[in-house]
Amino acid sequence: MFDLIVRNANLPDGRQGIDIGLAGGKITAIEKSLPASAGQKIDATGRLVSPPLCDPHFHMDATLSLGLPRMNTSGTLLEGIALWGELRPLLTKEALVERALRYCDLAVSQGLLFIRSHVDTSDPRLVTAEALIEVRERVAPYIKLQLVAFPQDGYYRAADGETSLQRALDMGLDIVGGIPHFERTMDEGRRSLEALCRIAADRGLPVDIHCDETDDPLSRHIETLTAETVRFGLQGRVAGSHLTSMHSMDNYYVSKLIPLMAEAEINVIANPLINIMLQGRHDTYPKRRGMTRVPELMRAGLNVSLGQDCTMDPWYSMGSGDMLEVGHMAIHVAQMGGIEDKKKIFDALTINSAKTMGLEGYGLEVGCNADLIILQAADIIEALRLKPTRLAVIKSGKVLSKSAPRIGELFLDGRPASIDPGRDYVPAG
Ligand SMILES: [Zn+2]
């Protein structure tokens, strides 16, 4: 007896026509033609059923603030930071909570149920931390939200950077953040990483650093982060977010760096949407691509995941809470168009992110949590191509969200009356 059975599902590993039985908040059966009854049944009709999507890099304190107090006219990272600096003194807890909850509604409808958000701790009022802690509690029944104490204006560069970060961790933020390339000097950046890794080791917390989000090939803070990770015994608990300077680094240097990163078990988080928008801004032509070396890092055995970073905020006017859009962009920027490449990109949106975030019970196997999404596509390759409608989003065996499939009605003589992009346009070969 099950609480819910999802019948006729296609699984991410390629199995088709599978039934999934959910009971007591867990997946308790995955097999063909499950001979059992259930309180509730959903027919997946041969569509893809996947674990929910994860976003390991987001800024929920800034999301949906686009246009406040004005638009970013240059579209650059630095104007975005300046603009956020103008908005920050005007932020109220109520407005932050309201925008974050609205974003979480959107995320649920997109099948995005695990989010790691950086929380700017630069303003000593810490209204951002206060608001996001409240949001973390309020969304806990449906979204697992992790919060990073993030000194946006610099741990040393901002007047209260050090104390505000410590106070935010005392309030209950989960992870230690940093931004070494934004400190005044390379040496201050290096020292900030030493201090932040020490804080993480002392407090028993993970680390997630905005690291080398620059086109400067000599921005090598990832080297320091790697060394401090080993020194403080933080292997597997440290994430390097962005790492865009690696794109521009000397190949010989990178050939030394990547094995060191693998040894330190650094979790790499690339943010292709925002990086392709913001990087290479000082180039004329050719313009560099703004993403770290995703396929090379994957080949070296590093755990690489993909983040969204922003949705409608001072840095990025686009975004829709859709992690498949992030994967779609990654495939283009990294030129990972092969079938095996696309499978790796889908992993980067799901199981790799779950590992980065240290999620327990994540996955589509018997014994995992009863968290699933049903998509209007036949398989993961098609999901990445189509960014399809999330037909159902299930958490702990309960349906959180449903959307009607996108079906186009046609009024053309001699042509079909309707088309379903997830069924009618599958690969010919
Ligand atoms: Zn970020």
CSV table of C-alpha atoms and ligand atoms in Angstrom, one decimal:
chain,number,residue,atom,x,y,z
A,1,MET,CA,0.0,0.0,0.0
A,2,PHE,CA,1.4,3.4,-1.0
A,3,ASP,CA,0.4,7.0,-0.3
A,4,LEU,CA,1.0,7.8,-4.0
A,5,ILE,CA,2.0,5.9,-7.1
A,6,VAL,CA,3.5,7.6,-10.2
A,7,ARG,CA,2.9,5.2,-13.1
A,8,ASN,CA,4.5,5.0,-16.5
A,9,ALA,CA,7.5,7.2,-15.8
A,10,ASN,CA,10.7,7.5,-17.8
A,11,LEU,CA,13.7,7.8,-15.5
A,12,PRO,CA,16.8,9.9,-15.9
A,13,ASP,CA,18.9,6.8,-16.4
A,14,GLY,CA,16.8,5.8,-19.5
A,15,ARG,CA,14.5,3.2,-18.1
A,16,GLN,CA,11.0,3.6,-19.5
A,17,GLY,CA,7.5,2.7,-18.3
A,18,ILE,CA,8.4,2.5,-14.6
A,19,ASP,CA,6.1,2.8,-11.6
A,20,ILE,CA,7.3,4.6,-8.5
A,21,GLY,CA,5.7,4.0,-5.2
A,22,LEU,CA,5.9,6.5,-2.4
A,23,ALA,CA,5.0,5.9,1.3
A,24,GLY,CA,5.8,7.6,4.6
A,25,GLY,CA,7.7,10.4,2.8
A,26,LYS,CA,10.1,7.9,1.1
A,27,ILE,CA,10.4,6.2,-2.3
A,28,THR,CA,9.6,2.6,-1.4
A,29,ALA,CA,9.3,0.9,-4.8
A,30,ILE,CA,10.6,1.5,-8.4
A,31,GLU,CA,9.6,-1.2,-10.8
A,32,LYS,CA,7.5,-2.0,-13.9
A,33,SER,CA,3.8,-2.6,-13.3
A,34,LEU,CA,3.8,-2.2,-9.6
A,35,PRO,CA,1.0,-4.5,-8.3
A,36,ALA,CA,-0.4,-2.3,-5.6
A,37,SER,CA,-3.0,0.3,-4.7
A,38,ALA,CA,-2.4,3.8,-3.5
A,39,GLY,CA,-4.3,6.7,-2.0
A,40,GLN,CA,-3.4,8.8,-5.0
A,41,LYS,CA,-2.2,7.9,-8.5
A,42,ILE,CA,-0.5,10.0,-11.1
A,43,ASP,CA,0.0,8.8,-14.7
A,44,ALA,CA,3.2,10.2,-16.0
A,45,THR,CA,2.2,9.0,-19.5
A,46,GLY,CA,5.8,8.2,-20.5
A,47,ARG,CA,7.2,11.5,-19.5
A,48,LEU,CA,10.5,12.1,-17.6
A,49,VAL,CA,10.4,11.8,-13.8
A,50,SER,CA,13.4,13.2,-12.1
A,51,PRO,CA,14.6,14.2,-8.6
A,52,PRO,CA,13.8,17.9,-8.0
A,53,LEU,CA,16.3,20.5,-9.4
A,54,CYS,CA,18.8,22.2,-7.1
A,55,ASP,CA,20.3,25.7,-7.2
A,56,PRO,CA,23.6,25.8,-5.2
A,57,HIS,CA,24.3,29.5,-5.9
A,58,PHE,CA,21.6,32.2,-5.6
A,59,HIS,CA,21.1,35.6,-4.0
A,60,MET,CA,17.6,35.6,-2.5
A,61,ASP,CA,18.1,38.9,-0.7
A,62,ALA,CA,18.4,40.6,-4.1
A,63,THR,CA,16.0,38.7,-6.2
A,64,LEU,CA,13.0,40.4,-7.8
A,65,SER,CA,14.4,43.9,-6.9
A,66,LEU,CA,15.0,44.7,-10.5
A,67,GLY,CA,14.5,48.4,-11.1
A,68,LEU,CA,15.1,49.4,-7.5
A,69,PRO,CA,16.2,52.1,-7.0
A,70,ARG,CA,17.1,52.3,-10.8
A,71,MET,CA,18.2,50.0,-13.6
A,72,ASN,CA,21.8,48.9,-14.2
A,73,THR,CA,22.5,50.9,-17.4
A,74,SER,CA,26.0,49.5,-18.2
A,75,GLY,CA,25.0,45.9,-17.3
A,76,THR,CA,28.3,45.3,-15.6
A,77,LEU,CA,29.2,43.5,-12.4
A,78,LEU,CA,30.7,46.6,-10.9
A,79,GLU,CA,27.6,48.8,-11.6
A,80,GLY,CA,25.5,46.0,-10.2
A,81,ILE,CA,27.5,46.0,-7.0
A,82,ALA,CA,27.2,49.9,-6.8
A,83,LEU,CA,23.5,49.7,-7.5
A,84,TRP,CA,23.0,47.1,-4.7
A,85,GLY,CA,25.0,49.5,-2.5
A,86,GLU,CA,22.4,52.2,-3.2
A,87,LEU,CA,19.5,49.9,-2.5
A,88,ARG,CA,20.9,48.2,0.6
A,89,PRO,CA,20.2,51.1,3.1
A,90,LEU,CA,16.6,51.2,1.9
A,91,LEU,CA,15.9,47.5,2.4
A,92,THR,CA,13.3,46.5,5.0
A,93,LYS,CA,12.8,43.0,6.5
A,94,GLU,CA,9.2,43.0,5.3
A,95,ALA,CA,10.0,43.7,1.7
A,96,LEU,CA,12.9,41.2,1.7
A,97,VAL,CA,10.7,38.5,3.1
A,98,GLU,CA,7.9,39.2,0.7
A,99,ARG,CA,10.1,39.1,-2.4
A,100,ALA,CA,11.9,35.9,-1.2
A,101,LEU,CA,8.6,34.1,-0.6
A,102,ARG,CA,7.3,35.2,-4.0
A,103,TYR,CA,10.5,33.8,-5.5
A,104,CYS,CA,10.1,30.6,-3.7
A,105,ASP,CA,6.6,30.2,-5.1
A,106,LEU,CA,8.1,30.5,-8.6
A,107,ALA,CA,10.9,28.0,-7.7
A,108,VAL,CA,8.4,25.4,-6.5
A,109,SER,CA,6.4,25.7,-9.8
A,110,GLN,CA,9.7,25.1,-11.6
A,111,GLY,CA,10.6,22.0,-9.6
A,112,LEU,CA,13.4,23.8,-7.8
A,113,LEU,CA,13.2,22.6,-4.2
A,114,PHE,CA,16.9,23.0,-2.9
A,115,ILE,CA,18.5,26.4,-2.9
A,116,ARG,CA,21.7,27.8,-1.4
A,117,SER,CA,21.5,31.5,-1.2
A,118,HIS,CA,24.2,34.0,-0.3
A,119,VAL,CA,23.1,36.7,2.1
A,120,ASP,CA,24.9,40.0,2.0
A,121,THR,CA,26.3,40.8,5.5
A,122,SER,CA,27.9,44.1,4.6
A,123,ASP,CA,25.2,46.3,6.2
A,124,PRO,CA,25.7,46.0,9.9
A,125,ARG,CA,21.9,46.2,10.4
A,126,LEU,CA,21.9,42.6,9.1
A,127,VAL,CA,18.3,43.0,8.0
A,128,THR,CA,19.1,40.7,5.1
A,129,ALA,CA,20.1,37.9,7.5
A,130,GLU,CA,17.1,38.5,9.7
A,131,ALA,CA,14.7,38.3,6.8
A,132,LEU,CA,16.3,35.2,5.1
A,133,ILE,CA,16.4,33.3,8.4
A,134,GLU,CA,12.6,33.9,8.7
A,135,VAL,CA,12.2,32.8,5.1
A,136,ARG,CA,14.3,29.7,5.7
A,137,GLU,CA,11.8,28.7,8.4
A,138,ARG,CA,8.7,29.6,6.5
A,139,VAL,CA,9.6,27.7,3.4
A,140,ALA,CA,11.1,24.7,5.2
A,141,PRO,CA,8.1,22.4,4.5
A,142,TYR,CA,8.7,22.8,0.8
A,143,ILE,CA,12.1,24.2,0.0
A,144,LYS,CA,15.4,23.4,1.7
A,145,LEU,CA,17.1,26.8,1.9
A,146,GLN,CA,20.8,27.1,2.9
A,147,LEU,CA,22.2,30.5,3.8
A,148,VAL,CA,25.7,31.7,3.2
A,149,ALA,CA,27.1,34.7,5.2
A,150,PHE,CA,28.5,36.7,2.3
A,151,PRO,CA,30.6,39.9,2.8
A,152,GLN,CA,29.6,41.4,-0.6
A,153,ASP,CA,31.7,44.6,0.0
A,154,GLY,CA,34.7,42.6,1.2
A,155,TYR,CA,35.6,40.9,4.4
A,156,TYR,CA,38.5,43.4,5.0
A,157,ARG,CA,37.5,46.1,2.5
A,158,ALA,CA,34.2,47.0,4.2
A,159,ALA,CA,34.4,48.8,7.5
A,160,ASP,CA,32.4,46.3,9.5
A,161,GLY,CA,33.1,43.3,7.2
A,162,GLU,CA,34.7,41.0,9.8
A,163,THR,CA,32.3,41.6,12.7
A,164,SER,CA,29.2,41.6,10.6
A,165,LEU,CA,30.0,38.2,9.1
A,166,GLN,CA,30.7,36.7,12.5
A,167,ARG,CA,27.4,38.2,13.9
A,168,ALA,CA,25.5,36.8,10.9
A,169,LEU,CA,26.9,33.3,11.7
A,170,ASP,CA,26.0,33.8,15.3
A,171,MET,CA,22.4,34.5,14.2
A,172,GLY,CA,22.3,31.2,12.5
A,173,LEU,CA,23.5,31.4,8.9
A,174,ASP,CA,24.8,28.0,7.7
A,175,ILE,CA,27.9,28.6,5.6
A,176,VAL,CA,30.9,30.9,5.5
A,177,GLY,CA,31.2,33.1,2.3
A,178,GLY,CA,33.8,35.4,0.9
A,179,ILE,CA,34.9,37.5,-2.1
A,180,PRO,CA,38.7,37.6,-2.2
A,181,HIS,CA,39.0,39.2,-5.7
A,182,PHE,CA,37.0,42.2,-4.3
A,183,GLU,CA,39.4,42.9,-1.4
A,184,ARG,CA,41.7,45.8,-1.9
A,185,THR,CA,44.8,43.8,-2.7
A,186,MET,CA,45.7,40.2,-3.7
A,187,ASP,CA,47.3,39.8,-0.3
A,188,GLU,CA,44.2,40.9,1.5
A,189,GLY,CA,42.2,38.5,-0.7
A,190,ARG,CA,44.6,35.7,0.3
A,191,ARG,CA,44.4,36.6,4.0
A,192,SER,CA,40.6,36.8,3.9
A,193,LEU,CA,40.5,33.1,2.7
A,194,GLU,CA,42.8,32.1,5.5
A,195,ALA,CA,40.6,33.9,8.0
A,196,LEU,CA,37.3,32.5,6.5
A,197,CYS,CA,38.5,28.9,6.4
A,198,ARG,CA,39.7,29.2,10.0
A,199,ILE,CA,36.2,30.5,11.0
A,200,ALA,CA,34.6,27.5,9.2
A,201,ALA,CA,36.9,25.0,10.8
A,202,ASP,CA,36.3,26.5,14.3
A,203,ARG,CA,32.6,26.6,13.8
A,204,GLY,CA,32.3,23.3,11.9
A,205,LEU,CA,30.7,24.9,8.9
A,206,PRO,CA,31.1,24.6,5.1
A,207,VAL,CA,32.6,27.3,3.0
A,208,ASP,CA,31.3,28.8,-0.2
A,209,ILE,CA,33.5,31.5,-1.8
A,210,HIS,CA,32.7,33.9,-4.7
A,211,CYS,CA,36.2,33.1,-6.0
A,212,ASP,CA,37.9,34.9,-8.9
A,213,GLU,CA,34.8,36.2,-10.6
A,214,THR,CA,37.0,38.3,-12.9
A,215,ASP,CA,38.6,38.0,-16.3
A,216,ASP,CA,42.0,38.7,-14.8
A,217,PRO,CA,44.1,35.6,-15.5
A,218,LEU,CA,46.3,36.4,-12.5
A,219,SER,CA,43.4,36.3,-10.1
A,220,ARG,CA,44.5,33.0,-8.5
A,221,HIS,CA,42.6,33.0,-5.2
A,222,ILE,CA,41.4,29.5,-6.0
A,223,GLU,CA,45.0,28.3,-5.4
A,224,THR,CA,44.9,29.8,-1.9
A,225,LEU,CA,41.4,28.4,-1.3
A,226,THR,CA,42.6,25.0,-2.2
A,227,ALA,CA,45.7,25.2,0.0
A,228,GLU,CA,43.6,26.5,3.0
A,229,THR,CA,41.0,23.8,2.5
A,230,VAL,CA,43.7,21.1,2.9
A,231,ARG,CA,45.4,23.0,5.8
A,232,PHE,CA,42.2,23.2,7.8
A,233,GLY,CA,41.0,19.7,6.9
A,234,LEU,CA,37.9,21.0,5.1
A,235,GLN,CA,38.1,18.6,2.1
A,236,GLY,CA,34.7,18.2,0.5
A,237,ARG,CA,33.2,21.0,2.5
A,238,VAL,CA,34.4,23.9,0.4
A,239,ALA,CA,32.8,25.3,-2.8
A,240,GLY,CA,34.5,27.6,-5.3
A,241,SER,CA,31.7,29.6,-7.0
A,242,HIS,CA,32.2,31.3,-10.4
A,243,LEU,CA,36.0,30.7,-10.8
A,244,THR,CA,35.8,32.6,-14.1
A,245,SER,CA,39.4,33.8,-14.0
A,246,MET,CA,40.3,30.1,-14.8
A,247,HIS,CA,38.8,30.7,-18.2
A,248,SER,CA,41.6,33.2,-19.0
A,249,MET,CA,44.5,31.6,-17.1
A,250,ASP,CA,47.6,30.2,-18.7
A,251,ASN,CA,47.1,26.5,-19.7
A,252,TYR,CA,50.3,25.4,-18.1
A,253,TYR,CA,49.3,26.9,-14.7
A,254,VAL,CA,45.9,25.3,-15.0
A,255,SER,CA,47.4,21.9,-15.5
A,256,LYS,CA,49.0,22.3,-12.1
A,257,LEU,CA,46.0,23.9,-10.4
A,258,ILE,CA,43.2,21.4,-11.4
A,259,PRO,CA,44.8,18.3,-9.7
A,260,LEU,CA,45.3,20.4,-6.6
A,261,MET,CA,41.6,21.3,-6.6
A,262,ALA,CA,40.8,17.7,-7.0
A,263,GLU,CA,43.0,16.7,-4.1
A,264,ALA,CA,41.2,19.3,-1.9
A,265,GLU,CA,37.8,18.0,-3.2
A,266,ILE,CA,36.7,21.5,-4.1
A,267,ASN,CA,33.1,21.6,-5.2
A,268,VAL,CA,33.0,23.8,-8.3
A,269,ILE,CA,29.9,26.0,-9.0
A,270,ALA,CA,29.7,27.6,-12.4
A,271,ASN,CA,27.0,30.2,-13.1
A,272,PRO,CA,26.7,30.3,-16.9
A,273,LEU,CA,23.8,32.7,-17.3
A,274,ILE,CA,25.3,35.6,-15.3
A,275,ASN,CA,28.8,34.9,-16.3
A,276,ILE,CA,28.2,34.9,-20.1
A,277,MET,CA,26.4,38.2,-19.4
A,278,LEU,CA,29.0,39.9,-17.2
A,279,GLN,CA,32.4,38.6,-18.1
A,280,GLY,CA,34.6,39.7,-21.0
A,281,ARG,CA,33.2,43.3,-20.6
A,282,HIS,CA,36.6,44.9,-21.1
A,283,ASP,CA,37.3,42.9,-24.3
A,284,THR,CA,36.6,44.3,-27.7
A,285,TYR,CA,36.7,41.4,-30.1
A,286,PRO,CA,37.2,38.5,-29.8
A,287,LYS,CA,35.2,38.5,-26.5
A,288,ARG,CA,36.0,35.8,-24.0
A,289,ARG,CA,33.3,33.4,-22.8
A,290,GLY,CA,32.5,34.0,-19.2
A,291,MET,CA,32.6,30.6,-17.7
A,292,THR,CA,35.1,28.4,-15.9
A,293,ARG,CA,36.6,25.3,-17.5
A,294,VAL,CA,33.6,23.0,-16.9
A,295,PRO,CA,34.4,20.0,-19.1
A,296,GLU,CA,38.0,19.9,-18.0
A,297,LEU,CA,37.1,20.1,-14.3
A,298,MET,CA,34.5,17.4,-14.8
A,299,ARG,CA,37.1,15.2,-16.6
A,300,ALA,CA,39.5,15.7,-13.7
A,301,GLY,CA,36.9,14.2,-11.4
A,302,LEU,CA,35.8,17.4,-9.6
A,303,ASN,CA,32.2,17.7,-8.5
A,304,VAL,CA,30.9,20.4,-10.8
A,305,SER,CA,27.4,21.9,-10.3
A,306,LEU,CA,25.6,24.8,-11.9
A,307,GLY,CA,24.0,27.8,-10.2
A,308,GLN,CA,21.5,30.4,-11.3
A,309,ASP,CA,23.1,33.3,-9.2
A,310,CYS,CA,20.4,35.9,-10.0
A,311,THR,CA,16.8,36.4,-11.2
A,312,MET,CA,15.7,39.9,-11.8
A,313,ASP,CA,18.1,41.8,-9.6
A,314,PRO,CA,20.8,44.6,-10.0
A,315,TRP,CA,23.2,42.2,-11.8
A,316,TYR,CA,20.9,40.3,-14.1
A,317,SER,CA,17.6,41.5,-15.5
A,318,MET,CA,16.7,38.0,-16.8
A,319,GLY,CA,16.0,34.7,-15.1
A,320,SER,CA,12.9,32.7,-14.3
A,321,GLY,CA,13.8,30.3,-11.5
A,322,ASP,CA,14.4,27.6,-14.2
A,323,MET,CA,17.5,25.5,-13.6
A,324,LEU,CA,17.0,23.9,-17.0
A,325,GLU,CA,17.6,27.3,-18.5
A,326,VAL,CA,21.0,27.3,-16.7
A,327,GLY,CA,21.8,23.9,-18.1
A,328,HIS,CA,20.8,25.0,-21.6
A,329,MET,CA,23.2,27.9,-21.4
A,330,ALA,CA,26.0,25.8,-20.0
A,331,ILE,CA,25.7,23.4,-22.9
A,332,HIS,CA,26.2,26.3,-25.3
A,333,VAL,CA,29.0,28.1,-23.4
A,334,ALA,CA,31.0,25.0,-22.6
A,335,GLN,CA,30.2,23.5,-26.1
A,336,MET,CA,29.0,20.3,-24.5
A,337,GLY,CA,26.5,19.3,-27.1
A,338,GLY,CA,27.2,15.5,-27.2
A,339,ILE,CA,24.8,13.0,-25.5
A,340,GLU,CA,27.3,12.1,-22.8
A,341,ASP,CA,28.1,15.8,-22.2
A,342,LYS,CA,24.4,16.6,-21.8
A,343,LYS,CA,24.0,13.8,-19.3
A,344,LYS,CA,26.8,15.3,-17.3
A,345,ILE,CA,25.1,18.7,-17.4
A,346,PHE,CA,21.8,17.2,-16.1
A,347,ASP,CA,23.8,15.7,-13.3
A,348,ALA,CA,25.3,19.1,-12.6
A,349,LEU,CA,21.7,20.4,-12.0
A,350,THR,CA,20.7,17.5,-9.8
A,351,ILE,CA,23.0,15.0,-8.1
A,352,ASN,CA,26.2,17.0,-8.2
A,353,SER,CA,24.5,20.0,-6.6
A,354,ALA,CA,23.0,17.7,-4.0
A,355,LYS,CA,26.5,16.6,-3.2
A,356,THR,CA,27.8,20.2,-3.0
A,357,MET,CA,24.9,21.1,-0.7
A,358,GLY,CA,25.3,17.9,1.4
A,359,LEU,CA,21.7,16.9,0.9
A,360,GLU,CA,20.7,13.6,2.6
A,361,GLY,CA,18.2,11.3,1.0
A,362,TYR,CA,18.3,13.0,-2.4
A,363,GLY,CA,17.8,10.9,-5.5
A,364,LEU,CA,15.6,8.5,-7.4
A,365,GLU,CA,16.2,5.2,-5.7
A,366,VAL,CA,14.4,3.1,-3.2
A,367,GLY,CA,15.0,4.6,0.3
A,368,CYS,CA,15.4,8.2,-1.0
A,369,ASN,CA,13.0,11.0,0.0
A,370,ALA,CA,9.7,11.0,-1.9
A,371,ASP,CA,10.6,14.2,-3.8
A,372,LEU,CA,10.0,14.0,-7.6
A,373,ILE,CA,9.2,16.2,-10.6
A,374,ILE,CA,7.4,15.2,-13.8
A,375,LEU,CA,8.4,17.1,-16.9
A,376,GLN,CA,6.7,17.5,-20.3
A,377,ALA,CA,9.6,15.7,-22.0
A,378,ALA,CA,10.6,12.1,-22.7
A,379,ASP,CA,14.1,12.1,-21.3
A,380,ILE,CA,16.9,14.3,-19.8
A,381,ILE,CA,18.3,15.2,-23.2
A,382,GLU,CA,15.0,16.5,-24.3
A,383,ALA,CA,14.4,18.3,-21.0
A,384,LEU,CA,17.6,20.3,-21.5
A,385,ARG,CA,16.6,21.1,-25.1
A,386,LEU,CA,13.0,22.1,-24.3
A,387,LYS,CA,13.1,23.5,-20.8
A,388,PRO,CA,9.7,22.0,-20.6
A,389,THR,CA,6.7,22.6,-18.3
A,390,ARG,CA,7.0,20.9,-14.8
A,391,LEU,CA,3.7,19.0,-14.9
A,392,ALA,CA,3.9,18.0,-11.3
A,393,VAL,CA,6.2,18.8,-8.4
A,394,ILE,CA,6.1,16.3,-5.5
A,395,LYS,CA,7.7,16.8,-2.1
A,396,SER,CA,7.6,14.2,0.7
A,397,GLY,CA,4.9,12.3,-1.3
A,398,LYS,CA,2.6,15.4,-1.6
A,399,VAL,CA,1.9,17.3,-4.8
A,400,LEU,CA,3.1,20.9,-4.3
A,401,SER,CA,2.5,22.2,-7.8
A,402,LYS,CA,0.8,21.2,-11.0
A,403,SER,CA,0.9,22.8,-14.5
A,404,ALA,CA,-1.0,21.9,-17.6
A,405,PRO,CA,1.2,20.7,-20.5
A,406,ARG,CA,2.0,23.3,-23.1
A,407,ILE,CA,0.0,22.2,-26.2
A,408,GLY,CA,-0.1,24.5,-29.2
A,409,GLU,CA,-3.4,24.5,-31.1
A,410,LEU,CA,-3.1,24.9,-34.9
A,411,PHE,CA,-5.6,26.2,-37.4
A,412,LEU,CA,-3.8,25.1,-40.6
A,413,ASP,CA,-5.5,23.3,-43.5
A,414,GLY,CA,-4.2,19.8,-43.9
A,415,ARG,CA,-1.9,20.0,-40.8
A,416,PRO,CA,-2.4,18.6,-37.3
A,417,ALA,CA,-4.9,20.3,-35.0
A,418,SER,CA,-2.4,20.5,-32.1
A,419,ILE,CA,1.3,19.9,-31.2
A,420,ASP,CA,2.9,18.8,-28.0
A,421,PRO,CA,6.6,19.9,-28.2
A,422,GLY,CA,7.6,17.2,-25.7
A,423,ARG,CA,6.1,14.3,-27.8
A,424,ASP,CA,5.9,15.4,-31.4
A,425,TYR,CA,9.4,16.6,-32.0
A,426,VAL,CA,11.7,13.9,-30.7
A,427,PRO,CA,15.0,13.1,-32.4
A,428,ALA,CA,14.4,11.4,-35.8
A,429,GLY,CA,17.3,8.9,-35.4
B,1,ZN,ZN,26.8,35.1,-6.6
